[in-house]
């Protein structure tokens, strides 16, 4: 069967599952006893495992399988979730993610996950607890040489039940420890002889080190094993001791009780060593036991397991289809062509003044507006798709910085255009990092400041007019104006005089200056050479804006304002001389006509009275050096009052042409960023009109 | 042995210039161009080429030659370098020729007033014709222009 056609589906679904696993793990972390969540995680992991196995991604499948084993214990109340398990799981999820990423990039999804597998196995065996955190850390970074003298072996559930059953069926179960003479040149061969001898009259259930390791001489002098046979202890001892170069052999017959004790006591000693010494060995061990363990898992509770697996498939199969974003882009482009023609048709119809034509065109206009809504909605995605990776990121950040904090997300269902969503992720990551790293103080500082030791970062999204706002607010230390300005001066961004004259708000904006960073110590998180200036320019390039509001000691609020969509906007068309421009409706407060006599001059700047205050009047024709228009010759001036935040300004123009839906186009890579121009659009007559970016007119 | 390349030939004044045919997307007649304020002098503006907004530069202006009136012969050659699409206004464009790269010689220091760095070389065609091959990426190089013009991005 050709798997390629399923590959995309596999990748999409795997990503979905990984995402949900990440989310649910975070949920579980905050309420570790909620078995309902464990069930959901288990199902997700199980589905993922199944898919990976079907597609032949063995490493992926086996890692998920190990995770599943742990989850199985948890959901059956045999194991309580705790920090080490969470950490291991998150590492596992990261590994899975990079495997899927690798597959996405055309790789085979192979990865060395032995240390994670080892940790997971140690969790299943339960020895990570007994050996304490030391062993746990060691499990992740195996360095210390293990004292394998006392190392025994630990049984997994399946092996344990096999042995238990054998005893109850009247077989003898022995725990055998063999030490080979240190003189021996052929340890592996001797060991092989022992195994051979034993296998003649019984079955070896488990050996430590694993059979593979023993074959490769990856052991010191001794090894141990569980053995089921009919033979007596003495008989066995004699047989093994008969093999040359065997220094000592001890055989202990186990009954139910001692078996139980063995598997528990040995757990702590043995596997911590095993894990420390050779994580690879452990992985191989698992490979050796693999043919058995799946049977164990499914054999144990077949009915249970299936019922649980069958269910989860349902919610993922909701009535949606996945559409390649490129196809939507094509649809969008075609639609914009249609929109241009529509405007042209409207013009022609009004000129022709034929009632039938006018009616048809009007109908077409209505249909195309509806169509436009549909097309735009198709491209709308909840910001959730960006937000969902943040809880995990913030958790890891907080951990690595040793801070305590809660991330509170609201408005994750707020929808935005896909093109904006795709671009906004990185800037938000930066802002969040900034909040966690620079904003939220270390626990000790917080307590000293009389704040709760756990900091809070709010991540909010909401609609407002034609914009989406995303706010990141922390209750951290706030921005220290003096520090910021001092740093800015020392970096040559501004002079002391400039700094002194700045309002707090302006001082905060300095954070966005290129090359600026307040981090005194370059931490793991900040100091990657990318500053907030990049964030600012990214957001600006999306037609958005970012502002900072901060109170020293209380916290900081970054507010990102973004357009709903980047493709089609409502705009006011204006004319200056022979040139036409579009001003986005979203920034227009109102239009007005002022007499020249109403224009005052304040400090050399033109101002007009507007709603009981004076606002600056900016001449577009002068600013853009329009060759064939001079407003000074006019009696009255048409003005467009624009707004940025709570500030207003008026742009003087020659004529209003009316409102129109315009399709945004960029000016191409060649042209530099032109102040005051955010792009271009194509008019009904095929001409290009420039789109004015009102934001730059209000400083 | 050099390879055979196809070259679009266009004229600026009396000089003949060439660009590789694969860099040329299309050749358009003069169209209405929307002026873009506050940019380089030689940027004539932008125009709509079948739904795509493309900046147009006057190649004479770019090379510091005196600008000429646009005529029936005036053409806009749309070239693409990397992700950049730019239209060049030229006096005329009406020839495509085959050229062996062996015939391209390194440019002399000064050719028709155009800076040598914009040139890839000079090709001799037949006895009389000299074809100036353009180095498009240099012509479209903005960082160097910013220095030249004292403009800021």
mmCIF file with all atom_site columns, N, CA, C and O in Angstrom, chain A residues 122-150:
data_model
loop_
_atom_site.group_PDB
_atom_site.id
_atom_site.type_symbol
_atom_site.label_atom_id
_atom_site.label_alt_id
_atom_site.label_comp_id
_atom_site.label_asym_id
_atom_site.label_entity_id
_atom_site.label_seq_id
_atom_site.pdbx_PDB_ins_code
_atom_site.Cartn_x
_atom_site.Cartn_y
_atom_site.Cartn_z
_atom_site.occupancy
_atom_site.B_iso_or_equiv
_atom_site.pdbx_formal_charge
_atom_site.auth_seq_id
_atom_site.auth_comp_id
_atom_site.auth_asym_id
_atom_site.auth_atom_id
_atom_site.pdbx_PDB_model_num
ATOM 1   N N  . UNK A 1 122 ? 11.503 3.239  34.151 1.00 0.00 ? 122 UNK A N  1
ATOM 2   C CA . UNK A 1 122 ? 11.750 3.258  35.585 1.00 0.00 ? 122 UNK A CA 1
ATOM 3   C C  . UNK A 1 122 ? 10.492 3.705  36.329 1.00 0.00 ? 122 UNK A C  1
ATOM 4   O O  . UNK A 1 122 ? 10.244 3.284  37.453 1.00 0.00 ? 122 UNK A O  1
ATOM 5   N N  . UNK A 1 123 ? 9.685  4.524  35.659 1.00 0.00 ? 123 UNK A N  1
ATOM 6   C CA . UNK A 1 123 ? 8.418  4.924  36.275 1.00 0.00 ? 123 UNK A CA 1
ATOM 7   C C  . UNK A 1 123 ? 7.490  3.728  36.376 1.00 0.00 ? 123 UNK A C  1
ATOM 8   O O  . UNK A 1 123 ? 6.880  3.468  37.412 1.00 0.00 ? 123 UNK A O  1
ATOM 9   N N  . UNK A 1 124 ? 7.431  2.982  35.289 1.00 0.00 ? 124 UNK A N  1
ATOM 10  C CA . UNK A 1 124 ? 6.547  1.813  35.269 1.00 0.00 ? 124 UNK A CA 1
ATOM 11  C C  . UNK A 1 124 ? 6.949  0.845  36.373 1.00 0.00 ? 124 UNK A C  1
ATOM 12  O O  . UNK A 1 124 ? 6.115  0.297  37.068 1.00 0.00 ? 124 UNK A O  1
ATOM 13  N N  . UNK A 1 125 ? 8.256  0.680  36.527 1.00 0.00 ? 125 UNK A N  1
ATOM 14  C CA . UNK A 1 125 ? 8.715  -0.249 37.550 1.00 0.00 ? 125 UNK A CA 1
ATOM 15  C C  . UNK A 1 125 ? 8.570  0.337  38.932 1.00 0.00 ? 125 UNK A C  1
ATOM 16  O O  . UNK A 1 125 ? 8.611  -0.373 39.920 1.00 0.00 ? 125 UNK A O  1
ATOM 17  N N  . UNK A 1 126 ? 8.438  1.651  38.975 1.00 0.00 ? 126 UNK A N  1
ATOM 18  C CA . UNK A 1 126 ? 8.243  2.296  40.265 1.00 0.00 ? 126 UNK A CA 1
ATOM 19  C C  . UNK A 1 126 ? 9.524  2.567  41.009 1.00 0.00 ? 126 UNK A C  1
ATOM 20  O O  . UNK A 1 126 ? 9.510  3.025  42.141 1.00 0.00 ? 126 UNK A O  1
ATOM 21  N N  . UNK A 1 127 ? 10.682 2.315  40.390 1.00 0.00 ? 127 UNK A N  1
ATOM 22  C CA . UNK A 1 127 ? 11.909 2.460  41.155 1.00 0.00 ? 127 UNK A CA 1
ATOM 23  C C  . UNK A 1 127 ? 12.431 3.883  41.186 1.00 0.00 ? 127 UNK A C  1
ATOM 24  O O  . UNK A 1 127 ? 13.305 4.211  41.963 1.00 0.00 ? 127 UNK A O  1
ATOM 25  N N  . UNK A 1 128 ? 11.879 4.729  40.346 1.00 0.00 ? 128 UNK A N  1
ATOM 26  C CA . UNK A 1 128 ? 12.392 6.097  40.343 1.00 0.00 ? 128 UNK A CA 1
ATOM 27  C C  . UNK A 1 128 ? 12.114 6.776  41.681 1.00 0.00 ? 128 UNK A C  1
ATOM 28  O O  . UNK A 1 128 ? 12.820 7.648  42.123 1.00 0.00 ? 128 UNK A O  1
ATOM 29  N N  . UNK A 1 129 ? 11.029 6.298  42.317 1.00 0.00 ? 129 UNK A N  1
ATOM 30  C CA . UNK A 1 129 ? 10.674 6.890  43.606 1.00 0.00 ? 129 UNK A CA 1
ATOM 31  C C  . UNK A 1 129 ? 11.634 6.435  44.679 1.00 0.00 ? 129 UNK A C  1
ATOM 32  O O  . UNK A 1 129 ? 12.136 7.225  45.458 1.00 0.00 ? 129 UNK A O  1
ATOM 33  N N  . UNK A 1 130 ? 11.855 5.131  44.683 1.00 0.00 ? 130 UNK A N  1
ATOM 34  C CA . UNK A 1 130 ? 12.627 4.575  45.780 1.00 0.00 ? 130 UNK A CA 1
ATOM 35  C C  . UNK A 1 130 ? 14.068 5.003  45.722 1.00 0.00 ? 130 UNK A C  1
ATOM 36  O O  . UNK A 1 130 ? 14.696 5.241  46.732 1.00 0.00 ? 130 UNK A O  1
ATOM 37  N N  . UNK A 1 131 ? 14.578 5.126  44.511 1.00 0.00 ? 131 UNK A N  1
ATOM 38  C CA . UNK A 1 131 ? 15.975 5.495  44.415 1.00 0.00 ? 131 UNK A CA 1
ATOM 39  C C  . UNK A 1 131 ? 16.149 6.996  44.548 1.00 0.00 ? 131 UNK A C  1
ATOM 40  O O  . UNK A 1 131 ? 17.243 7.504  44.498 1.00 0.00 ? 131 UNK A O  1
ATOM 41  N N  . UNK A 1 132 ? 15.049 7.674  44.687 1.00 0.00 ? 132 UNK A N  1
ATOM 42  C CA . UNK A 1 132 ? 15.139 9.098  44.965 1.00 0.00 ? 132 UNK A CA 1
ATOM 43  C C  . UNK A 1 132 ? 15.462 9.901  43.728 1.00 0.00 ? 132 UNK A C  1
ATOM 44  O O  . UNK A 1 132 ? 15.667 9.382  42.644 1.00 0.00 ? 132 UNK A O  1
ATOM 45  N N  . UNK A 1 133 ? 15.519 11.184 43.940 1.00 0.00 ? 133 UNK A N  1
ATOM 46  C CA . UNK A 1 133 ? 15.698 12.089 42.803 1.00 0.00 ? 133 UNK A CA 1
ATOM 47  C C  . UNK A 1 133 ? 17.054 11.918 42.147 1.00 0.00 ? 133 UNK A C  1
ATOM 48  O O  . UNK A 1 133 ? 17.216 12.238 40.982 1.00 0.00 ? 133 UNK A O  1
ATOM 49  N N  . UNK A 1 134 ? 18.022 11.454 42.922 1.00 0.00 ? 134 UNK A N  1
ATOM 50  C CA . UNK A 1 134 ? 19.355 11.314 42.336 1.00 0.00 ? 134 UNK A CA 1
ATOM 51  C C  . UNK A 1 134 ? 19.335 10.410 41.128 1.00 0.00 ? 134 UNK A C  1
ATOM 52  O O  . UNK A 1 134 ? 19.806 10.754 40.058 1.00 0.00 ? 134 UNK A O  1
ATOM 53  N N  . UNK A 1 135 ? 18.731 9.268  41.348 1.00 0.00 ? 135 UNK A N  1
ATOM 54  C CA . UNK A 1 135 ? 18.668 8.303  40.259 1.00 0.00 ? 135 UNK A CA 1
ATOM 55  C C  . UNK A 1 135 ? 17.902 8.897  39.092 1.00 0.00 ? 135 UNK A C  1
ATOM 56  O O  . UNK A 1 135 ? 18.226 8.667  37.930 1.00 0.00 ? 135 UNK A O  1
ATOM 57  N N  . UNK A 1 136 ? 16.910 9.671  39.453 1.00 0.00 ? 136 UNK A N  1
ATOM 58  C CA . UNK A 1 136 ? 16.064 10.266 38.432 1.00 0.00 ? 136 UNK A CA 1
ATOM 59  C C  . UNK A 1 136 ? 16.863 11.206 37.553 1.00 0.00 ? 136 UNK A C  1
ATOM 60  O O  . UNK A 1 136 ? 16.816 11.138 36.337 1.00 0.00 ? 136 UNK A O  1
ATOM 61  N N  . UNK A 1 137 ? 17.634 12.064 38.209 1.00 0.00 ? 137 UNK A N  1
ATOM 62  C CA . UNK A 1 137 ? 18.455 12.979 37.418 1.00 0.00 ? 137 UNK A CA 1
ATOM 63  C C  . UNK A 1 137 ? 19.458 12.188 36.603 1.00 0.00 ? 137 UNK A C  1
ATOM 64  O O  . UNK A 1 137 ? 19.743 12.507 35.458 1.00 0.00 ? 137 UNK A O  1
ATOM 65  N N  . UNK A 1 138 ? 19.973 11.171 37.245 1.00 0.00 ? 138 UNK A N  1
ATOM 66  C CA . UNK A 1 138 ? 20.957 10.363 36.546 1.00 0.00 ? 138 UNK A CA 1
ATOM 67  C C  . UNK A 1 138 ? 20.340 9.685  35.328 1.00 0.00 ? 138 UNK A C  1
ATOM 68  O O  . UNK A 1 138 ? 20.962 9.525  34.305 1.00 0.00 ? 138 UNK A O  1
ATOM 69  N N  . UNK A 1 139 ? 19.088 9.326  35.499 1.00 0.00 ? 139 UNK A N  1
ATOM 70  C CA . UNK A 1 139 ? 18.426 8.627  34.405 1.00 0.00 ? 139 UNK A CA 1
ATOM 71  C C  . UNK A 1 139 ? 18.426 9.483  33.153 1.00 0.00 ? 139 UNK A C  1
ATOM 72  O O  . UNK A 1 139 ? 18.535 8.994  32.040 1.00 0.00 ? 139 UNK A O  1
ATOM 73  N N  . UNK A 1 140 ? 18.307 10.766 33.369 1.00 0.00 ? 140 UNK A N  1
ATOM 74  C CA . UNK A 1 140 ? 18.248 11.659 32.230 1.00 0.00 ? 140 UNK A CA 1
ATOM 75  C C  . UNK A 1 140 ? 19.642 11.923 31.666 1.00 0.00 ? 140 UNK A C  1
ATOM 76  O O  . UNK A 1 140 ? 19.853 11.944 30.464 1.00 0.00 ? 140 UNK A O  1
ATOM 77  N N  . UNK A 1 141 ? 20.590 12.124 32.572 1.00 0.00 ? 141 UNK A N  1
ATOM 78  C CA . UNK A 1 141 ? 21.953 12.315 32.091 1.00 0.00 ? 141 UNK A CA 1
ATOM 79  C C  . UNK A 1 141 ? 22.854 11.241 32.695 1.00 0.00 ? 141 UNK A C  1
ATOM 80  O O  . UNK A 1 141 ? 23.465 11.448 33.736 1.00 0.00 ? 141 UNK A O  1
ATOM 81  N N  . UNK A 1 142 ? 22.867 10.110 32.073 1.00 0.00 ? 142 UNK A N  1
ATOM 82  C CA . UNK A 1 142 ? 23.591 8.996  32.680 1.00 0.00 ? 142 UNK A CA 1
ATOM 83  C C  . UNK A 1 142 ? 25.090 9.216  32.591 1.00 0.00 ? 142 UNK A C  1
ATOM 84  O O  . UNK A 1 142 ? 25.628 9.324  31.510 1.00 0.00 ? 142 UNK A O  1
ATOM 85  N N  . UNK A 1 143 ? 25.715 9.371  33.746 1.00 0.00 ? 143 UNK A N  1
ATOM 86  C CA . UNK A 1 143 ? 27.152 9.596  33.730 1.00 0.00 ? 143 UNK A CA 1
ATOM 87  C C  . UNK A 1 143 ? 27.855 8.742  34.762 1.00 0.00 ? 143 UNK A C  1
ATOM 88  O O  . UNK A 1 143 ? 28.867 8.133  34.482 1.00 0.00 ? 143 UNK A O  1
ATOM 89  N N  . UNK A 1 144 ? 27.270 8.753  35.932 1.00 0.00 ? 144 UNK A N  1
ATOM 90  C CA . UNK A 1 144 ? 27.909 8.065  37.042 1.00 0.00 ? 144 UNK A CA 1
ATOM 91  C C  . UNK A 1 144 ? 28.028 6.568  36.753 1.00 0.00 ? 144 UNK A C  1
ATOM 92  O O  . UNK A 1 144 ? 27.096 5.960  36.246 1.00 0.00 ? 144 UNK A O  1
ATOM 93  N N  . UNK A 1 145 ? 29.178 6.037  37.059 1.00 0.00 ? 145 UNK A N  1
ATOM 94  C CA . UNK A 1 145 ? 29.317 4.593  36.895 1.00 0.00 ? 145 UNK A CA 1
ATOM 95  C C  . UNK A 1 145 ? 28.476 3.898  37.956 1.00 0.00 ? 145 UNK A C  1
ATOM 96  O O  . UNK A 1 145 ? 28.409 4.322  39.092 1.00 0.00 ? 145 UNK A O  1
ATOM 97  N N  . UNK A 1 146 ? 27.849 2.869  37.572 1.00 0.00 ? 146 UNK A N  1
ATOM 98  C CA . UNK A 1 146 ? 26.939 2.229  38.500 1.00 0.00 ? 146 UNK A CA 1
ATOM 99  C C  . UNK A 1 146 ? 27.649 1.156  39.309 1.00 0.00 ? 146 UNK A C  1
ATOM 100 O O  . UNK A 1 146 ? 28.612 0.539  38.854 1.00 0.00 ? 146 UNK A O  1
ATOM 101 N N  . UNK A 1 147 ? 27.163 1.004  40.475 1.00 0.00 ? 147 UNK A N  1
ATOM 102 C CA . UNK A 1 147 ? 27.660 -0.095 41.296 1.00 0.00 ? 147 UNK A CA 1
ATOM 103 C C  . UNK A 1 147 ? 26.768 -1.286 41.006 1.00 0.00 ? 147 UNK A C  1
ATOM 104 O O  . UNK A 1 147 ? 25.717 -1.474 41.602 1.00 0.00 ? 147 UNK A O  1
ATOM 105 N N  . UNK A 1 148 ? 27.226 -2.078 40.103 1.00 0.00 ? 148 UNK A N  1
ATOM 106 C CA . UNK A 1 148 ? 26.338 -3.146 39.644 1.00 0.00 ? 148 UNK A CA 1
ATOM 107 C C  . UNK A 1 148 ? 26.470 -4.409 40.478 1.00 0.00 ? 148 UNK A C  1
ATOM 108 O O  . UNK A 1 148 ? 25.834 -5.402 40.190 1.00 0.00 ? 148 UNK A O  1
ATOM 109 N N  . UNK A 1 149 ? 27.329 -4.325 41.528 1.00 0.00 ? 149 UNK A N  1
ATOM 110 C CA . UNK A 1 149 ? 27.484 -5.510 42.363 1.00 0.00 ? 149 UNK A CA 1
ATOM 111 C C  . UNK A 1 149 ? 26.145 -5.972 42.913 1.00 0.00 ? 149 UNK A C  1
ATOM 112 O O  . UNK A 1 149 ? 25.788 -7.134 42.824 1.00 0.00 ? 149 UNK A O  1
ATOM 113 N N  . UNK A 1 150 ? 25.420 -5.004 43.440 1.00 0.00 ? 150 UNK A N  1
ATOM 114 C CA . UNK A 1 150 ? 24.178 -5.371 44.103 1.00 0.00 ? 150 UNK A CA 1
ATOM 115 C C  . UNK A 1 150 ? 23.010 -5.329 43.132 1.00 0.00 ? 150 UNK A C  1
ATOM 116 O O  . UNK A 1 150 ? 21.869 -5.545 43.515 1.00 0.00 ? 150 UNK A O  1
#
